[in-house]
Amino acid sequence: MLYAAFTLFPPCLVNAAEGELVISCLFPTDIGSITPPVRRTISSFSTYSTLSPLPQSSSPAILKASGSFEFRNFRPLRAVVVVGSATIIHSWAYHQFNNIWWNHPQTHFHLYRGWKQNQGLYDFGFHDSLWLHMDKFGHFYCARQLAFLMTETFNWIGLSNGCSSWLGAASSWLFMLEIELFDARFQEWGFSLGDLTANTAGVLLPVLKAHSPFLQKFTLKMSYHPTKQGIKNDYFIDDYAGMTFWLCANPRPLLPRFLRNWWPAFLNLSAGYGISEKTDGKIELYFGLDYDLLKLKTKQPALNKLIEFINYFHLPAPALRIQPSLLFQPFNF
């Protein structure tokens, strides 16, 4: 119990220096910077630490979660702006979701059991999904994007990287949970354990990538080309047939040494997943190229953040569709 409490709620120190108040929550890995009496008190916990500082060479695309939670530069006025903006966006989002999904007959809280409702897998069965689990990719991707935006927002109001990344994940997860709770009371839907799993994985991905060199090698991207049904409905949020999700990585570390200098640093390989139709469609698999926009460096921090956000979208690039039939597409998007 004591170890769990120490890990989840690390000791907080209050320092006053040069006229500013600094509240720091320290993980066991930070004890080297604590005075000897306090260090002796918590040194026994240091071997249990699972967090490590970020390497200096980490990609700027990674949401950096250091071990120290600080409110050094907290700006109340910006926080007020964020709260007001979040309230407006939340109201707009509810209105949109209500028009798309929540105007159906309601019932009591219940779990969604899948499209066929006879597999007993509660929306986890692969062949029991109306959209062949494209919606799960969508939940994962949206949760990850929302966590990215919320993390940057908390950074903007003056919170530290570590605090911002965890608050970004938590606030994004709560927003996605709210959607699931609304779904749970509609007869056609229900509370989806599959959606909840995808949401949780999506919001945690940025935090995990900050401490996993292996995960830092991959980027999940999305491309979208509106279908006739999507244009007819005037919204794209469930136009799954027009979406493709891509797992992208740079192959240079795997190439023979004599080929590494030949391969462009900005050029990735990507594997794509999509469907041909929203209902009763076929799975589409792709293999193609992708561009790593993070290789574009500017002197403007705001522009770099915009490039970082755009990099989560797969731009038109050559691709080979390998299922359901072979088809080369010079500009797949």
JSON list of C-alpha atoms in Angstrom, two decimals, residues 54-190:
[
{"chain": "A", "resi": 54, "resn": "LEU", "atom": "CA", "xyz": [13.87, 11.47, -21.67]},
{"chain": "A", "resi": 55, "resn": "PRO", "atom": "CA", "xyz": [16.96, 11.18, -23.83]},
{"chain": "A", "resi": 56, "resn": "GLN", "atom": "CA", "xyz": [18.12, 14.47, -25.27]},
{"chain": "A", "resi": 57, "resn": "SER", "atom": "CA", "xyz": [17.67, 13.13, -28.80]},
{"chain": "A", "resi": 58, "resn": "SER", "atom": "CA", "xyz": [13.98, 12.35, -28.42]},
{"chain": "A", "resi": 59, "resn": "SER", "atom": "CA", "xyz": [11.78, 13.38, -31.29]},
{"chain": "A", "resi": 60, "resn": "PRO", "atom": "CA", "xyz": [9.84, 16.63, -30.81]},
{"chain": "A", "resi": 61, "resn": "ALA", "atom": "CA", "xyz": [6.74, 14.66, -31.73]},
{"chain": "A", "resi": 62, "resn": "ILE", "atom": "CA", "xyz": [6.94, 12.87, -28.39]},
{"chain": "A", "resi": 63, "resn": "LEU", "atom": "CA", "xyz": [4.98, 14.44, -25.57]},
{"chain": "A", "resi": 64, "resn": "LYS", "atom": "CA", "xyz": [7.77, 14.68, -23.05]},
{"chain": "A", "resi": 65, "resn": "ALA", "atom": "CA", "xyz": [6.72, 13.44, -19.62]},
{"chain": "A", "resi": 66, "resn": "SER", "atom": "CA", "xyz": [9.55, 14.11, -17.21]},
{"chain": "A", "resi": 67, "resn": "GLY", "atom": "CA", "xyz": [9.46, 12.94, -13.62]},
{"chain": "A", "resi": 68, "resn": "SER", "atom": "CA", "xyz": [8.84, 16.40, -12.18]},
{"chain": "A", "resi": 69, "resn": "PHE", "atom": "CA", "xyz": [5.43, 18.03, -11.98]},
{"chain": "A", "resi": 70, "resn": "GLU", "atom": "CA", "xyz": [5.84, 21.79, -11.65]},
{"chain": "A", "resi": 71, "resn": "PHE", "atom": "CA", "xyz": [3.51, 24.80, -11.68]},
{"chain": "A", "resi": 72, "resn": "ARG", "atom": "CA", "xyz": [6.36, 27.24, -12.13]},
{"chain": "A", "resi": 73, "resn": "ASN", "atom": "CA", "xyz": [4.84, 29.42, -14.84]},
{"chain": "A", "resi": 74, "resn": "PHE", "atom": "CA", "xyz": [1.12, 28.94, -14.26]},
{"chain": "A", "resi": 75, "resn": "ARG", "atom": "CA", "xyz": [-0.86, 31.71, -15.99]},
{"chain": "A", "resi": 76, "resn": "PRO", "atom": "CA", "xyz": [-4.39, 32.17, -14.58]},
{"chain": "A", "resi": 77, "resn": "LEU", "atom": "CA", "xyz": [-5.65, 34.35, -17.44]},
{"chain": "A", "resi": 78, "resn": "ARG", "atom": "CA", "xyz": [-4.75, 31.72, -20.00]},
{"chain": "A", "resi": 79, "resn": "ALA", "atom": "CA", "xyz": [-6.44, 29.11, -17.82]},
{"chain": "A", "resi": 80, "resn": "VAL", "atom": "CA", "xyz": [-9.65, 31.16, -17.90]},
{"chain": "A", "resi": 81, "resn": "VAL", "atom": "CA", "xyz": [-9.44, 31.35, -21.70]},
{"chain": "A", "resi": 82, "resn": "VAL", "atom": "CA", "xyz": [-8.97, 27.58, -21.89]},
{"chain": "A", "resi": 83, "resn": "VAL", "atom": "CA", "xyz": [-11.94, 26.86, -19.61]},
{"chain": "A", "resi": 84, "resn": "GLY", "atom": "CA", "xyz": [-14.18, 29.18, -21.62]},
{"chain": "A", "resi": 85, "resn": "SER", "atom": "CA", "xyz": [-13.06, 27.74, -24.95]},
{"chain": "A", "resi": 86, "resn": "ALA", "atom": "CA", "xyz": [-13.44, 24.18, -23.69]},
{"chain": "A", "resi": 87, "resn": "THR", "atom": "CA", "xyz": [-17.00, 24.91, -22.58]},
{"chain": "A", "resi": 88, "resn": "ILE", "atom": "CA", "xyz": [-17.94, 26.24, -26.02]},
{"chain": "A", "resi": 89, "resn": "ILE", "atom": "CA", "xyz": [-16.26, 23.35, -27.85]},
{"chain": "A", "resi": 90, "resn": "HIS", "atom": "CA", "xyz": [-17.88, 20.82, -25.52]},
{"chain": "A", "resi": 91, "resn": "SER", "atom": "CA", "xyz": [-21.34, 22.27, -26.21]},
{"chain": "A", "resi": 92, "resn": "TRP", "atom": "CA", "xyz": [-20.70, 22.24, -29.97]},
{"chain": "A", "resi": 93, "resn": "ALA", "atom": "CA", "xyz": [-19.47, 18.63, -29.85]},
{"chain": "A", "resi": 94, "resn": "TYR", "atom": "CA", "xyz": [-22.55, 17.52, -27.91]},
{"chain": "A", "resi": 95, "resn": "HIS", "atom": "CA", "xyz": [-24.79, 19.17, -30.51]},
{"chain": "A", "resi": 96, "resn": "GLN", "atom": "CA", "xyz": [-22.95, 17.40, -33.34]},
{"chain": "A", "resi": 97, "resn": "PHE", "atom": "CA", "xyz": [-23.04, 13.99, -31.68]},
{"chain": "A", "resi": 98, "resn": "ASN", "atom": "CA", "xyz": [-26.70, 14.45, -30.82]},
{"chain": "A", "resi": 99, "resn": "ASN", "atom": "CA", "xyz": [-27.54, 15.07, -34.48]},
{"chain": "A", "resi": 100, "resn": "ILE", "atom": "CA", "xyz": [-25.50, 12.09, -35.67]},
{"chain": "A", "resi": 101, "resn": "TRP", "atom": "CA", "xyz": [-26.10, 9.39, -33.05]},
{"chain": "A", "resi": 102, "resn": "TRP", "atom": "CA", "xyz": [-28.12, 10.43, -30.04]},
{"chain": "A", "resi": 103, "resn": "ASN", "atom": "CA", "xyz": [-31.46, 11.10, -31.70]},
{"chain": "A", "resi": 104, "resn": "HIS", "atom": "CA", "xyz": [-32.48, 7.44, -31.48]},
{"chain": "A", "resi": 105, "resn": "PRO", "atom": "CA", "xyz": [-34.78, 5.67, -28.98]},
{"chain": "A", "resi": 106, "resn": "GLN", "atom": "CA", "xyz": [-33.37, 5.53, -25.46]},
{"chain": "A", "resi": 107, "resn": "THR", "atom": "CA", "xyz": [-33.38, 2.74, -22.90]},
{"chain": "A", "resi": 108, "resn": "HIS", "atom": "CA", "xyz": [-31.59, 1.81, -19.66]},
{"chain": "A", "resi": 109, "resn": "PHE", "atom": "CA", "xyz": [-27.83, 1.58, -19.27]},
{"chain": "A", "resi": 110, "resn": "HIS", "atom": "CA", "xyz": [-26.54, -1.52, -21.05]},
{"chain": "A", "resi": 111, "resn": "LEU", "atom": "CA", "xyz": [-23.41, -2.95, -22.64]},
{"chain": "A", "resi": 112, "resn": "TYR", "atom": "CA", "xyz": [-23.05, -3.07, -26.39]},
{"chain": "A", "resi": 113, "resn": "ARG", "atom": "CA", "xyz": [-22.76, -6.71, -27.44]},
{"chain": "A", "resi": 114, "resn": "GLY", "atom": "CA", "xyz": [-21.64, -6.19, -31.00]},
{"chain": "A", "resi": 115, "resn": "TRP", "atom": "CA", "xyz": [-23.44, -5.83, -34.30]},
{"chain": "A", "resi": 116, "resn": "LYS", "atom": "CA", "xyz": [-24.79, -9.39, -34.46]},
{"chain": "A", "resi": 117, "resn": "GLN", "atom": "CA", "xyz": [-25.28, -9.53, -30.67]},
{"chain": "A", "resi": 118, "resn": "ASN", "atom": "CA", "xyz": [-24.82, -13.29, -30.61]},
{"chain": "A", "resi": 119, "resn": "GLN", "atom": "CA", "xyz": [-21.08, -13.79, -30.24]},
{"chain": "A", "resi": 120, "resn": "GLY", "atom": "CA", "xyz": [-20.81, -12.95, -26.55]},
{"chain": "A", "resi": 121, "resn": "LEU", "atom": "CA", "xyz": [-17.62, -10.95, -27.13]},
{"chain": "A", "resi": 122, "resn": "TYR", "atom": "CA", "xyz": [-19.04, -7.50, -26.31]},
{"chain": "A", "resi": 123, "resn": "ASP", "atom": "CA", "xyz": [-17.74, -5.66, -29.37]},
{"chain": "A", "resi": 124, "resn": "PHE", "atom": "CA", "xyz": [-14.35, -7.40, -29.37]},
{"chain": "A", "resi": 125, "resn": "GLY", "atom": "CA", "xyz": [-15.20, -10.06, -31.96]},
{"chain": "A", "resi": 126, "resn": "PHE", "atom": "CA", "xyz": [-13.55, -9.22, -35.27]},
{"chain": "A", "resi": 127, "resn": "HIS", "atom": "CA", "xyz": [-16.38, -10.52, -37.46]},
{"chain": "A", "resi": 128, "resn": "ASP", "atom": "CA", "xyz": [-19.03, -9.08, -35.16]},
{"chain": "A", "resi": 129, "resn": "SER", "atom": "CA", "xyz": [-18.27, -5.46, -36.06]},
{"chain": "A", "resi": 130, "resn": "LEU", "atom": "CA", "xyz": [-20.45, -3.39, -38.35]},
{"chain": "A", "resi": 131, "resn": "TRP", "atom": "CA", "xyz": [-17.40, -1.51, -39.66]},
{"chain": "A", "resi": 132, "resn": "LEU", "atom": "CA", "xyz": [-14.77, -4.26, -39.28]},
{"chain": "A", "resi": 133, "resn": "HIS", "atom": "CA", "xyz": [-13.38, -2.33, -36.30]},
{"chain": "A", "resi": 134, "resn": "MET", "atom": "CA", "xyz": [-12.61, 0.81, -38.25]},
{"chain": "A", "resi": 135, "resn": "ASP", "atom": "CA", "xyz": [-14.49, 2.58, -35.47]},
{"chain": "A", "resi": 136, "resn": "LYS", "atom": "CA", "xyz": [-11.96, 1.23, -32.96]},
{"chain": "A", "resi": 137, "resn": "PHE", "atom": "CA", "xyz": [-9.12, 2.68, -35.01]},
{"chain": "A", "resi": 138, "resn": "GLY", "atom": "CA", "xyz": [-11.10, 5.93, -35.06]},
{"chain": "A", "resi": 139, "resn": "HIS", "atom": "CA", "xyz": [-11.53, 5.96, -31.28]},
{"chain": "A", "resi": 140, "resn": "PHE", "atom": "CA", "xyz": [-7.84, 5.21, -30.75]},
{"chain": "A", "resi": 141, "resn": "TYR", "atom": "CA", "xyz": [-6.74, 7.91, -33.20]},
{"chain": "A", "resi": 142, "resn": "CYS", "atom": "CA", "xyz": [-9.14, 10.59, -31.91]},
{"chain": "A", "resi": 143, "resn": "ALA", "atom": "CA", "xyz": [-8.18, 9.87, -28.29]},
{"chain": "A", "resi": 144, "resn": "ARG", "atom": "CA", "xyz": [-4.49, 10.17, -29.16]},
{"chain": "A", "resi": 145, "resn": "GLN", "atom": "CA", "xyz": [-5.05, 13.44, -31.06]},
{"chain": "A", "resi": 146, "resn": "LEU", "atom": "CA", "xyz": [-7.15, 14.86, -28.24]},
{"chain": "A", "resi": 147, "resn": "ALA", "atom": "CA", "xyz": [-4.47, 13.93, -25.70]},
{"chain": "A", "resi": 148, "resn": "PHE", "atom": "CA", "xyz": [-1.89, 15.71, -27.87]},
{"chain": "A", "resi": 149, "resn": "LEU", "atom": "CA", "xyz": [-3.99, 18.88, -28.06]},
{"chain": "A", "resi": 150, "resn": "MET", "atom": "CA", "xyz": [-4.84, 18.86, -24.36]},
{"chain": "A", "resi": 151, "resn": "THR", "atom": "CA", "xyz": [-1.20, 18.32, -23.41]},
{"chain": "A", "resi": 152, "resn": "GLU", "atom": "CA", "xyz": [-0.15, 21.30, -25.50]},
{"chain": "A", "resi": 153, "resn": "THR", "atom": "CA", "xyz": [-2.99, 23.32, -23.93]},
{"chain": "A", "resi": 154, "resn": "PHE", "atom": "CA", "xyz": [-1.83, 22.54, -20.38]},
{"chain": "A", "resi": 155, "resn": "ASN", "atom": "CA", "xyz": [1.71, 23.44, -21.42]},
{"chain": "A", "resi": 156, "resn": "TRP", "atom": "CA", "xyz": [0.41, 26.74, -22.78]},
{"chain": "A", "resi": 157, "resn": "ILE", "atom": "CA", "xyz": [-1.13, 27.71, -19.45]},
{"chain": "A", "resi": 158, "resn": "GLY", "atom": "CA", "xyz": [2.21, 27.13, -17.73]},
{"chain": "A", "resi": 159, "resn": "LEU", "atom": "CA", "xyz": [2.22, 23.56, -16.44]},
{"chain": "A", "resi": 160, "resn": "SER", "atom": "CA", "xyz": [5.31, 21.39, -16.71]},
{"chain": "A", "resi": 161, "resn": "ASN", "atom": "CA", "xyz": [5.74, 18.72, -19.38]},
{"chain": "A", "resi": 162, "resn": "GLY", "atom": "CA", "xyz": [5.11, 15.89, -16.94]},
{"chain": "A", "resi": 163, "resn": "CYS", "atom": "CA", "xyz": [1.99, 17.46, -15.45]},
{"chain": "A", "resi": 164, "resn": "SER", "atom": "CA", "xyz": [0.68, 18.45, -18.88]},
{"chain": "A", "resi": 165, "resn": "SER", "atom": "CA", "xyz": [1.08, 14.99, -20.38]},
{"chain": "A", "resi": 166, "resn": "TRP", "atom": "CA", "xyz": [-0.75, 13.22, -17.57]},
{"chain": "A", "resi": 167, "resn": "LEU", "atom": "CA", "xyz": [-3.50, 15.85, -17.32]},
{"chain": "A", "resi": 168, "resn": "GLY", "atom": "CA", "xyz": [-3.84, 15.76, -21.11]},
{"chain": "A", "resi": 169, "resn": "ALA", "atom": "CA", "xyz": [-4.33, 12.00, -21.00]},
{"chain": "A", "resi": 170, "resn": "ALA", "atom": "CA", "xyz": [-6.77, 12.15, -18.07]},
{"chain": "A", "resi": 171, "resn": "SER", "atom": "CA", "xyz": [-8.94, 14.96, -19.44]},
{"chain": "A", "resi": 172, "resn": "SER", "atom": "CA", "xyz": [-9.09, 13.34, -22.88]},
{"chain": "A", "resi": 173, "resn": "TRP", "atom": "CA", "xyz": [-10.07, 10.01, -21.37]},
{"chain": "A", "resi": 174, "resn": "LEU", "atom": "CA", "xyz": [-12.88, 11.64, -19.37]},
{"chain": "A", "resi": 175, "resn": "PHE", "atom": "CA", "xyz": [-14.21, 13.36, -22.49]},
{"chain": "A", "resi": 176, "resn": "MET", "atom": "CA", "xyz": [-14.23, 10.08, -24.42]},
{"chain": "A", "resi": 177, "resn": "LEU", "atom": "CA", "xyz": [-15.81, 8.32, -21.42]},
{"chain": "A", "resi": 178, "resn": "GLU", "atom": "CA", "xyz": [-18.65, 10.85, -21.47]},
{"chain": "A", "resi": 179, "resn": "ILE", "atom": "CA", "xyz": [-19.44, 9.83, -25.04]},
{"chain": "A", "resi": 180, "resn": "GLU", "atom": "CA", "xyz": [-19.55, 6.16, -24.04]},
{"chain": "A", "resi": 181, "resn": "LEU", "atom": "CA", "xyz": [-21.89, 6.93, -21.14]},
{"chain": "A", "resi": 182, "resn": "PHE", "atom": "CA", "xyz": [-24.28, 8.68, -23.52]},
{"chain": "A", "resi": 183, "resn": "ASP", "atom": "CA", "xyz": [-24.08, 5.73, -25.93]},
{"chain": "A", "resi": 184, "resn": "ALA", "atom": "CA", "xyz": [-24.92, 3.37, -23.07]},
{"chain": "A", "resi": 185, "resn": "ARG", "atom": "CA", "xyz": [-28.49, 4.67, -22.83]},
{"chain": "A", "resi": 186, "resn": "PHE", "atom": "CA", "xyz": [-29.40, 4.35, -26.50]},
{"chain": "A", "resi": 187, "resn": "GLN", "atom": "CA", "xyz": [-31.13, 1.22, -27.66]},
{"chain": "A", "resi": 188, "resn": "GLU", "atom": "CA", "xyz": [-29.18, 0.91, -30.90]},
{"chain": "A", "resi": 189, "resn": "TRP", "atom": "CA", "xyz": [-25.78, 1.30, -29.26]},
{"chain": "A", "resi": 190, "resn": "GLY", "atom": "CA", "xyz": [-24.75, 0.69, -25.66]}
]
